[in-house]
């Protein structure tokens, strides 16, 4: 039996290439929690748990993710069978409620270690990949229409992205719709335009918003109202042609089932961290598929590490109707991978090596480690 010997964590603080203006926060830095597990046969596994905007997006912060792992998860896992991921998930769910992103970081390190020991990519542990690349959106969130237009035109020219998600919800509905219209006009039909409100609208604002957005050619609206208002989401899904996507409402398969039974979305934005890991994300995907809800691979603006983990699981999905937004590493000033993930021809490519298919650049890890030192802090084990 291969046992879990040691679990280490660290927080990396990496600046973003520009201010990323969301309805609830402006990001100038992304903070990623890294997990490294060492196993009794000398093998290693890497994981990452990341959120956005401190505690303004959801109930977990970088600090809470690290402390949930350090204080409660890691001590319970030492000496356990590293090959039995289901056994570890069962144990984590018994000992720790919620804290899905923390559990995901640990679970990803387990899959990575298992894949490396077996010499296969994690996608193979989930039945095998059906795609080696996927369409990838970019988020326009500079806070200015003209800057967003210039950025989008550059991306299209470079054949990097032609799908754009606009972050709105901070200004009035009228101003936001005018901003979306300006961008759609400038980019034309060569670009797909979607928006993310991050729960900022009331139901009545959302009624005006969805009508205005669909009239200016926007194709999809993500989480227009608060996550818990499933009846409002259902009304909006029913009442307009524009596709409605659930994001913050989807914390694992049970939420996916509730959204599906309320018919509260046309599309699921599936995020590996918010779902509680790769296995739980696969379960969310299954609920969506069974309910006839379309799928989209969402991001929490993770570094290349968890972006690679996400690519492993989404590569196993037969139909991702709305593609992916797995562009996290591109929003950061520096890539922490030894071999960065490849973005070209409007697609992101799935790393092909064993495990999640990546290795870290030790100098970058050292440089961006919170508190300096650059060493992963041992929280349990030798
Ligand atoms: C979200 O709410 O979907 C994804 C892309 C982006 O720019 O922010 C995120 C989070
Ligand atoms: Mg979102």
Tab-separated table of C-alpha atoms and ligand atoms in Angstrom:
chain	number	residue	atom	x	y	z
A	1	UNK	CA	0.000	0.000	0.000
A	2	UNK	CA	1.287	3.480	-0.886
A	3	UNK	CA	0.701	5.722	2.094
A	4	UNK	CA	0.371	9.483	2.454
A	5	UNK	CA	3.602	10.496	4.215
A	6	UNK	CA	3.600	14.264	4.204
A	7	UNK	CA	1.344	17.173	3.211
A	8	UNK	CA	2.706	20.661	2.616
A	9	UNK	CA	0.896	23.890	1.723
A	10	UNK	CA	1.824	27.389	0.678
A	11	UNK	CA	0.067	30.521	-0.591
A	12	UNK	CA	1.414	32.138	-3.739
A	13	UNK	CA	0.537	35.811	-4.357
A	14	UNK	CA	0.924	36.547	-8.066
A	15	UNK	CA	0.043	39.951	-9.589
A	16	UNK	CA	-2.497	40.092	-12.422
A	17	UNK	CA	-1.511	41.657	-15.772
A	18	UNK	CA	-4.125	44.418	-15.215
A	19	UNK	CA	-6.839	45.246	-12.711
A	20	UNK	CA	-9.637	42.647	-13.096
A	21	UNK	CA	-12.857	44.503	-12.249
A	22	UNK	CA	-15.663	42.246	-10.999
A	23	UNK	CA	-19.034	43.337	-9.596
A	24	UNK	CA	-17.870	42.593	-6.054
A	25	UNK	CA	-14.105	43.259	-6.097
A	26	UNK	CA	-11.186	44.432	-8.218
A	27	UNK	CA	-8.376	41.895	-8.404
A	28	UNK	CA	-4.780	43.066	-8.790
A	29	UNK	CA	-3.326	39.890	-7.373
A	30	UNK	CA	-4.335	36.240	-7.356
A	31	UNK	CA	-3.630	34.098	-4.297
A	32	UNK	CA	-3.348	30.375	-4.937
A	33	UNK	CA	-3.037	27.690	-2.268
A	34	UNK	CA	-0.651	24.950	-3.363
A	35	UNK	CA	-0.575	21.455	-1.870
A	36	UNK	CA	2.281	19.026	-2.222
A	37	UNK	CA	1.849	15.453	-0.985
A	38	UNK	CA	4.704	13.035	-0.554
A	39	UNK	CA	3.954	9.332	-0.580
A	40	UNK	CA	5.668	6.333	1.020
A	41	UNK	CA	7.153	5.112	-2.284
A	42	UNK	CA	8.848	8.492	-2.843
A	43	UNK	CA	6.282	9.724	-5.373
A	44	UNK	CA	4.664	13.183	-5.150
A	45	UNK	CA	1.330	14.790	-6.012
A	46	UNK	CA	0.496	18.477	-6.543
A	47	UNK	CA	-2.833	20.233	-6.007
A	48	UNK	CA	-4.174	23.790	-5.946
A	49	UNK	CA	-7.194	25.400	-4.273
A	50	UNK	CA	-7.970	28.916	-5.408
A	51	UNK	CA	-10.813	31.400	-5.123
A	52	UNK	CA	-11.220	34.993	-6.325
A	53	UNK	CA	-11.575	38.347	-4.571
A	54	UNK	CA	-10.766	37.252	-1.009
A	55	UNK	CA	-14.067	36.459	0.711
A	56	UNK	CA	-16.162	38.597	-1.660
A	57	UNK	CA	-16.910	35.752	-4.095
A	58	UNK	CA	-17.629	32.798	-1.829
A	59	UNK	CA	-17.285	31.384	1.673
A	60	UNK	CA	-13.646	30.240	1.341
A	61	UNK	CA	-10.566	32.496	1.301
A	62	UNK	CA	-6.947	31.566	0.526
A	63	UNK	CA	-6.252	31.667	4.267
A	64	UNK	CA	-9.266	29.491	5.170
A	65	UNK	CA	-8.325	26.977	2.467
A	66	UNK	CA	-4.817	26.718	3.888
A	67	UNK	CA	-5.992	26.507	7.483
A	68	UNK	CA	-8.701	23.883	6.753
A	69	UNK	CA	-6.018	21.709	5.168
A	70	UNK	CA	-3.379	22.352	7.834
A	71	UNK	CA	-5.569	22.038	10.902
A	72	UNK	CA	-8.228	19.490	10.001
A	73	UNK	CA	-7.592	17.634	6.756
A	74	UNK	CA	-3.858	16.886	6.680
A	75	UNK	CA	-3.580	15.339	10.176
A	76	UNK	CA	-6.470	12.946	9.387
A	77	UNK	CA	-4.914	11.799	6.112
A	78	UNK	CA	-1.398	10.832	7.175
A	79	UNK	CA	-0.700	7.115	6.823
A	80	UNK	CA	-3.845	6.536	4.719
A	81	UNK	CA	-3.906	4.609	1.439
A	82	UNK	CA	-2.959	7.157	-1.235
A	83	UNK	CA	-4.298	4.976	-4.060
A	84	UNK	CA	-7.823	4.949	-2.644
A	85	UNK	CA	-9.101	8.415	-3.577
A	86	UNK	CA	-12.713	7.473	-2.775
A	87	UNK	CA	-11.629	6.396	0.708
A	88	UNK	CA	-9.971	9.790	1.283
A	89	UNK	CA	-13.034	11.661	-0.049
A	90	UNK	CA	-15.241	9.718	2.347
A	91	UNK	CA	-12.929	10.546	5.251
A	92	UNK	CA	-12.712	14.247	4.341
A	93	UNK	CA	-16.501	14.516	3.994
A	94	UNK	CA	-16.934	12.874	7.395
A	95	UNK	CA	-14.461	15.133	9.178
A	96	UNK	CA	-14.955	18.450	7.372
A	97	UNK	CA	-18.198	20.037	6.203
A	98	UNK	CA	-18.153	22.404	3.259
A	99	UNK	CA	-14.657	23.749	2.492
A	100	UNK	CA	-14.946	22.357	-1.013
A	101	UNK	CA	-11.980	24.237	-2.446
A	102	UNK	CA	-9.700	22.962	0.338
A	103	UNK	CA	-10.880	19.394	-0.310
A	104	UNK	CA	-10.386	19.872	-4.040
A	105	UNK	CA	-6.748	20.967	-3.558
A	106	UNK	CA	-6.059	17.788	-1.582
A	107	UNK	CA	-7.996	15.522	-3.962
A	108	UNK	CA	-6.160	16.919	-7.015
A	109	UNK	CA	-2.803	16.114	-5.353
A	110	UNK	CA	-4.039	12.534	-4.822
A	111	UNK	CA	-5.091	12.105	-8.468
A	112	UNK	CA	-1.802	13.641	-9.623
A	113	UNK	CA	0.192	11.247	-7.440
A	114	UNK	CA	-1.844	8.231	-8.544
A	115	UNK	CA	-1.518	9.124	-12.230
A	116	UNK	CA	2.246	9.592	-11.868
A	117	UNK	CA	2.644	6.254	-10.079
A	118	UNK	CA	0.660	4.500	-12.819
A	119	UNK	CA	2.347	6.496	-15.598
A	120	UNK	CA	-0.975	7.740	-17.030
A	121	UNK	CA	-2.694	11.135	-17.311
A	122	UNK	CA	-5.492	11.760	-14.810
A	123	UNK	CA	-7.984	11.827	-17.708
A	124	UNK	CA	-7.306	8.103	-18.119
A	125	UNK	CA	-8.272	7.492	-14.471
A	126	UNK	CA	-11.675	8.979	-15.428
A	127	UNK	CA	-12.098	6.703	-18.452
A	128	UNK	CA	-9.944	8.535	-21.000
A	129	UNK	CA	-9.922	11.878	-22.789
A	130	UNK	CA	-12.050	12.535	-25.861
A	131	UNK	CA	-10.459	15.920	-26.669
A	132	UNK	CA	-6.841	17.077	-26.735
A	133	UNK	CA	-7.792	20.766	-26.994
A	134	UNK	CA	-10.871	22.870	-26.237
A	135	UNK	CA	-12.136	26.356	-27.160
A	136	UNK	CA	-11.088	28.898	-24.538
A	137	UNK	CA	-12.790	32.202	-23.661
A	138	UNK	CA	-11.077	35.328	-22.292
A	139	UNK	CA	-12.582	37.679	-19.716
A	140	UNK	CA	-12.744	41.405	-20.516
A	141	UNK	CA	-12.777	43.214	-17.179
A	142	UNK	CA	-10.570	46.297	-17.402
A	143	UNK	CA	-13.513	48.477	-16.351
A	144	UNK	CA	-13.406	50.532	-19.617
A	145	UNK	CA	-15.162	49.730	-22.916
A	146	UNK	CA	-12.359	51.126	-25.108
A	147	UNK	CA	-9.622	49.189	-23.284
A	148	UNK	CA	-11.743	46.023	-23.466
A	149	UNK	CA	-12.285	46.493	-27.215
A	150	UNK	CA	-8.552	46.989	-27.878
A	151	UNK	CA	-7.743	43.935	-25.740
A	152	UNK	CA	-10.308	41.769	-27.558
A	153	UNK	CA	-9.120	42.871	-31.013
A	154	UNK	CA	-5.533	41.966	-30.044
A	155	UNK	CA	-6.686	38.520	-28.853
A	156	UNK	CA	-8.600	37.900	-32.075
A	157	UNK	CA	-5.686	39.071	-34.209
A	158	UNK	CA	-3.345	36.719	-32.327
A	159	UNK	CA	-5.909	33.886	-32.795
A	160	UNK	CA	-5.874	33.376	-29.013
A	161	UNK	CA	-9.555	34.027	-28.182
A	162	UNK	CA	-12.776	34.830	-30.029
A	163	UNK	CA	-15.105	34.123	-27.101
A	164	UNK	CA	-15.317	36.935	-24.551
A	165	UNK	CA	-16.905	37.025	-21.121
A	166	UNK	CA	-17.573	40.550	-19.884
A	167	UNK	CA	-17.687	41.155	-16.165
A	168	UNK	CA	-20.561	43.516	-15.434
A	169	UNK	CA	-22.915	44.268	-12.530
A	170	UNK	CA	-20.925	47.036	-10.861
A	171	UNK	CA	-22.580	49.922	-12.713
A	172	UNK	CA	-26.268	50.512	-13.469
A	173	UNK	CA	-28.032	48.006	-15.741
A	174	UNK	CA	-28.458	50.700	-18.392
A	175	UNK	CA	-24.713	51.555	-18.371
A	176	UNK	CA	-23.772	47.873	-18.418
A	177	UNK	CA	-25.998	47.101	-21.402
A	178	UNK	CA	-24.525	50.107	-23.271
A	179	UNK	CA	-20.995	48.818	-22.470
A	180	UNK	CA	-21.852	45.337	-23.812
A	181	UNK	CA	-23.440	46.887	-26.932
A	182	UNK	CA	-20.285	48.962	-27.642
A	183	UNK	CA	-18.095	45.873	-27.413
A	184	UNK	CA	-20.425	43.683	-29.512
A	185	UNK	CA	-20.639	46.435	-32.175
A	186	UNK	CA	-16.851	46.766	-32.346
A	187	UNK	CA	-16.152	43.015	-32.515
A	188	UNK	CA	-19.050	41.948	-34.713
A	189	UNK	CA	-20.159	38.406	-35.415
A	190	UNK	CA	-16.615	37.006	-35.361
A	191	UNK	CA	-16.794	37.126	-31.554
A	192	UNK	CA	-19.111	35.437	-29.066
A	193	UNK	CA	-20.077	37.802	-26.228
A	194	UNK	CA	-21.230	36.582	-22.825
A	195	UNK	CA	-21.504	38.336	-19.465
A	196	UNK	CA	-21.055	37.437	-15.805
A	197	UNK	CA	-22.961	39.434	-13.179
A	198	UNK	CA	-21.594	37.543	-10.146
A	199	UNK	CA	-25.002	37.747	-8.385
A	200	UNK	CA	-25.169	41.564	-8.426
A	201	UNK	CA	-28.678	42.102	-9.808
A	202	UNK	CA	-32.068	42.001	-8.138
A	203	UNK	CA	-34.756	40.091	-10.046
A	204	UNK	CA	-36.265	43.288	-11.472
A	205	UNK	CA	-32.841	44.567	-12.578
A	206	UNK	CA	-32.201	41.171	-14.139
A	207	UNK	CA	-35.461	41.326	-16.137
A	208	UNK	CA	-34.352	44.638	-17.704
A	209	UNK	CA	-30.811	43.387	-18.032
A	210	UNK	CA	-31.597	40.136	-19.830
A	211	UNK	CA	-33.974	41.839	-22.241
A	212	UNK	CA	-31.377	44.527	-23.048
A	213	UNK	CA	-28.506	42.058	-23.328
A	214	UNK	CA	-30.279	39.737	-25.734
A	215	UNK	CA	-31.333	42.708	-27.880
A	216	UNK	CA	-27.673	43.742	-28.332
A	217	UNK	CA	-26.548	40.225	-29.315
A	218	UNK	CA	-25.136	38.905	-26.046
A	219	UNK	CA	-25.458	35.100	-26.020
A	220	UNK	CA	-25.302	34.143	-22.368
A	221	UNK	CA	-25.681	35.630	-18.898
A	222	UNK	CA	-23.954	34.036	-15.912
A	223	UNK	CA	-25.339	34.109	-12.362
A	224	UNK	CA	-27.426	37.302	-12.721
A	225	UNK	CA	-29.015	37.051	-9.256
A	226	UNK	CA	-28.007	35.605	-5.909
A	227	UNK	CA	-27.135	31.923	-5.927
A	228	UNK	CA	-29.895	30.943	-3.509
A	229	UNK	CA	-32.695	32.531	-5.566
A	230	UNK	CA	-33.408	29.483	-7.694
A	231	UNK	CA	-36.989	30.567	-8.412
A	232	UNK	CA	-35.710	33.872	-9.816
A	233	UNK	CA	-33.105	32.012	-11.903
A	234	UNK	CA	-35.894	29.713	-13.154
A	235	UNK	CA	-38.083	32.674	-14.152
A	236	UNK	CA	-35.188	34.268	-16.068
A	237	UNK	CA	-34.309	30.963	-17.752
A	238	UNK	CA	-37.938	30.541	-18.876
A	239	UNK	CA	-38.622	34.098	-19.928
A	240	UNK	CA	-35.774	35.057	-22.279
A	241	UNK	CA	-33.992	33.546	-25.258
A	242	UNK	CA	-30.534	34.461	-23.906
A	243	UNK	CA	-28.939	31.446	-22.177
A	244	UNK	CA	-28.777	31.612	-18.368
A	245	UNK	CA	-25.776	29.995	-16.696
A	246	UNK	CA	-25.457	28.950	-13.043
A	247	UNK	CA	-22.074	29.471	-11.369
A	248	UNK	CA	-22.136	30.452	-7.682
A	249	UNK	CA	-25.315	28.320	-7.325
A	250	UNK	CA	-23.312	25.168	-8.102
A	251	UNK	CA	-21.409	23.879	-5.096
A	252	UNK	CA	-21.265	20.183	-5.849
A	253	UNK	CA	-23.680	17.567	-7.162
A	254	UNK	CA	-26.471	18.256	-4.656
A	255	UNK	CA	-26.672	21.886	-5.794
A	256	UNK	CA	-26.535	20.714	-9.405
A	257	UNK	CA	-29.554	18.509	-8.715
A	258	UNK	CA	-31.450	21.432	-7.097
A	259	UNK	CA	-30.680	23.775	-10.030
A	260	UNK	CA	-31.728	21.047	-12.484
A	261	UNK	CA	-35.002	20.230	-10.703
A	262	UNK	CA	-35.892	23.949	-10.523
A	263	UNK	CA	-34.945	24.312	-14.234
A	264	UNK	CA	-32.976	27.284	-12.901
A	265	UNK	CA	-30.332	27.380	-15.681
A	266	UNK	CA	-29.721	26.469	-19.308
A	267	UNK	CA	-26.004	25.963	-18.685
A	268	UNK	CA	-23.795	24.784	-15.809
A	269	UNK	CA	-20.454	26.588	-15.272
A	270	UNK	CA	-18.630	23.641	-13.754
A	271	UNK	CA	-15.648	24.573	-11.580
A	272	UNK	CA	-13.401	21.917	-10.092
A	273	UNK	CA	-12.713	23.786	-6.837
A	274	UNK	CA	-16.280	24.938	-6.211
A	275	UNK	CA	-17.526	21.408	-6.980
A	276	UNK	CA	-15.184	19.901	-4.360
A	277	UNK	CA	-12.628	18.311	-6.697
A	278	UNK	CA	-12.400	16.372	-9.940
A	279	UNK	CA	-14.716	13.538	-8.894
A	280	UNK	CA	-17.403	15.900	-7.612
A	281	UNK	CA	-17.036	18.010	-10.789
A	282	UNK	CA	-17.610	14.839	-12.826
A	283	UNK	CA	-20.766	14.262	-10.750
A	284	UNK	CA	-21.989	17.829	-11.420
A	285	UNK	CA	-21.354	17.192	-15.121
A	286	UNK	CA	-23.388	13.954	-14.971
A	287	UNK	CA	-26.344	15.726	-13.345
A	288	UNK	CA	-26.229	18.372	-16.074
A	289	UNK	CA	-26.039	15.767	-18.813
A	290	UNK	CA	-28.925	13.770	-17.355
A	291	UNK	CA	-31.070	16.929	-17.054
A	292	UNK	CA	-30.343	18.191	-20.580
A	293	UNK	CA	-28.429	21.203	-19.241
A	294	UNK	CA	-25.491	22.398	-21.378
A	295	UNK	CA	-21.958	22.473	-19.985
A	296	UNK	CA	-19.147	25.010	-19.700
A	297	UNK	CA	-15.757	24.558	-18.041
A	298	UNK	CA	-15.452	27.426	-15.554
A	299	UNK	CA	-12.381	28.774	-13.802
A	300	UNK	CA	-11.528	30.295	-10.468
A	301	UNK	CA	-8.567	31.954	-12.198
A	302	UNK	CA	-6.279	29.201	-11.021
A	303	UNK	CA	-2.592	29.017	-11.935
A	304	UNK	CA	-1.420	26.490	-14.514
A	305	UNK	CA	-1.518	23.779	-11.852
A	306	UNK	CA	-5.264	23.527	-11.272
A	307	UNK	CA	-5.927	24.707	-14.821
A	308	UNK	CA	-4.125	21.517	-15.922
A	309	UNK	CA	-6.193	19.492	-13.432
A	310	UNK	CA	-9.383	21.004	-14.866
A	311	UNK	CA	-8.242	20.216	-18.408
A	312	UNK	CA	-7.786	16.572	-17.398
A	313	UNK	CA	-11.400	16.180	-16.275
A	314	UNK	CA	-13.029	18.365	-18.958
A	315	UNK	CA	-11.144	16.467	-21.677
A	316	UNK	CA	-13.232	13.416	-20.713
A	317	UNK	CA	-16.560	15.182	-21.400
A	318	UNK	CA	-18.196	14.218	-24.705
A	319	UNK	CA	-19.903	17.564	-25.353
A	320	UNK	CA	-18.934	20.884	-23.749
A	321	UNK	CA	-21.519	22.973	-25.585
A	322	UNK	CA	-20.157	26.329	-24.377
A	323	UNK	CA	-16.434	25.472	-24.321
A	324	UNK	CA	-14.108	26.613	-21.532
A	325	UNK	CA	-12.688	29.688	-19.828
A	326	UNK	CA	-9.575	27.886	-18.594
A	327	UNK	CA	-7.316	30.904	-19.190
A	328	UNK	CA	-6.242	31.521	-15.552
A	329	UNK	CA	-2.447	31.421	-16.131
A	330	UNK	CA	-2.745	34.085	-18.859
A	331	UNK	CA	-4.148	36.655	-16.410
A	332	UNK	CA	-1.065	36.343	-14.185
A	333	UNK	CA	2.183	38.241	-14.754
A	334	UNK	CA	4.197	35.015	-14.491
A	335	UNK	CA	3.485	31.349	-15.185
A	336	UNK	CA	4.558	29.026	-12.372
A	337	UNK	CA	4.860	25.926	-14.574
A	338	UNK	CA	8.168	24.660	-15.953
A	339	UNK	CA	6.348	24.143	-19.289
A	340	UNK	CA	3.365	26.481	-19.549
A	341	UNK	CA	0.036	25.249	-20.900
A	342	UNK	CA	-0.293	25.936	-24.622
A	343	UNK	CA	-2.911	28.400	-25.927
A	344	UNK	CA	-3.253	28.693	-29.708
A	345	UNK	CA	-5.841	28.811	-32.470
A	346	UNK	CA	-8.580	29.875	-30.018
A	347	UNK	CA	-8.015	26.688	-27.991
A	348	UNK	CA	-6.281	25.498	-24.835
A	349	UNK	CA	-4.368	22.226	-25.142
A	350	UNK	CA	-4.581	19.373	-22.619
A	351	UNK	CA	-1.201	18.510	-21.025
A	352	UNK	CA	-0.331	14.940	-21.969
A	353	UNK	CA	2.148	13.787	-19.296
A	354	UNK	CA	1.390	11.484	-16.359
A	355	UNK	CA	-0.775	12.789	-13.499
A	356	UNK	CA	-2.148	16.252	-14.228
A	357	UNK	CA	0.752	16.608	-16.660
A	358	UNK	CA	2.719	19.528	-15.241
A	359	UNK	CA	5.748	20.376	-13.114
A	360	UNK	CA	6.480	23.585	-11.234
A	361	UNK	CA	9.207	26.162	-11.860
A	362	UNK	CA	10.981	26.223	-8.456
A	363	UNK	CA	12.311	29.790	-8.894
A	364	UNK	CA	8.821	31.167	-9.516
A	365	UNK	CA	7.446	29.265	-6.511
A	366	UNK	CA	10.163	30.749	-4.341
A	367	UNK	CA	9.570	34.247	-5.676
A	368	UNK	CA	5.779	34.337	-5.214
A	369	UNK	CA	5.538	32.435	-1.919
A	370	UNK	CA	3.714	34.499	0.701
A	371	UNK	CA	6.040	35.309	3.541
A	372	UNK	CA	9.093	34.556	1.394
A	373	UNK	CA	11.298	31.554	1.746
A	374	UNK	CA	9.718	29.745	-1.158
A	375	UNK	CA	9.485	26.451	0.655
A	376	UNK	CA	6.242	24.603	0.955
A	377	UNK	CA	5.410	24.567	4.633
A	378	UNK	CA	5.104	21.106	6.110
A	379	UNK	CA	1.765	20.910	7.901
A	380	UNK	CA	1.723	17.230	8.662
A	381	UNK	CA	4.143	14.392	8.360
A	382	UNK	CA	7.918	14.150	8.524
B	1	LIG	C1	-16.415	33.681	-12.240
B	1	LIG	O1	-17.213	34.211	-11.506
B	1	LIG	O2	-16.835	33.005	-13.149
B	1	LIG	C2	-14.008	33.414	-14.181
B	1	LIG	C3	-13.437	34.166	-15.101
B	1	LIG	C4	-13.171	35.389	-14.527
B	1	LIG	O3	-12.664	36.350	-15.060
B	1	LIG	O4	-13.553	35.393	-13.226
B	1	LIG	C5	-14.056	34.142	-12.980
B	1	LIG	C6	-14.933	33.776	-11.917
B	2	LIG	MG1	-18.939	33.341	-12.697
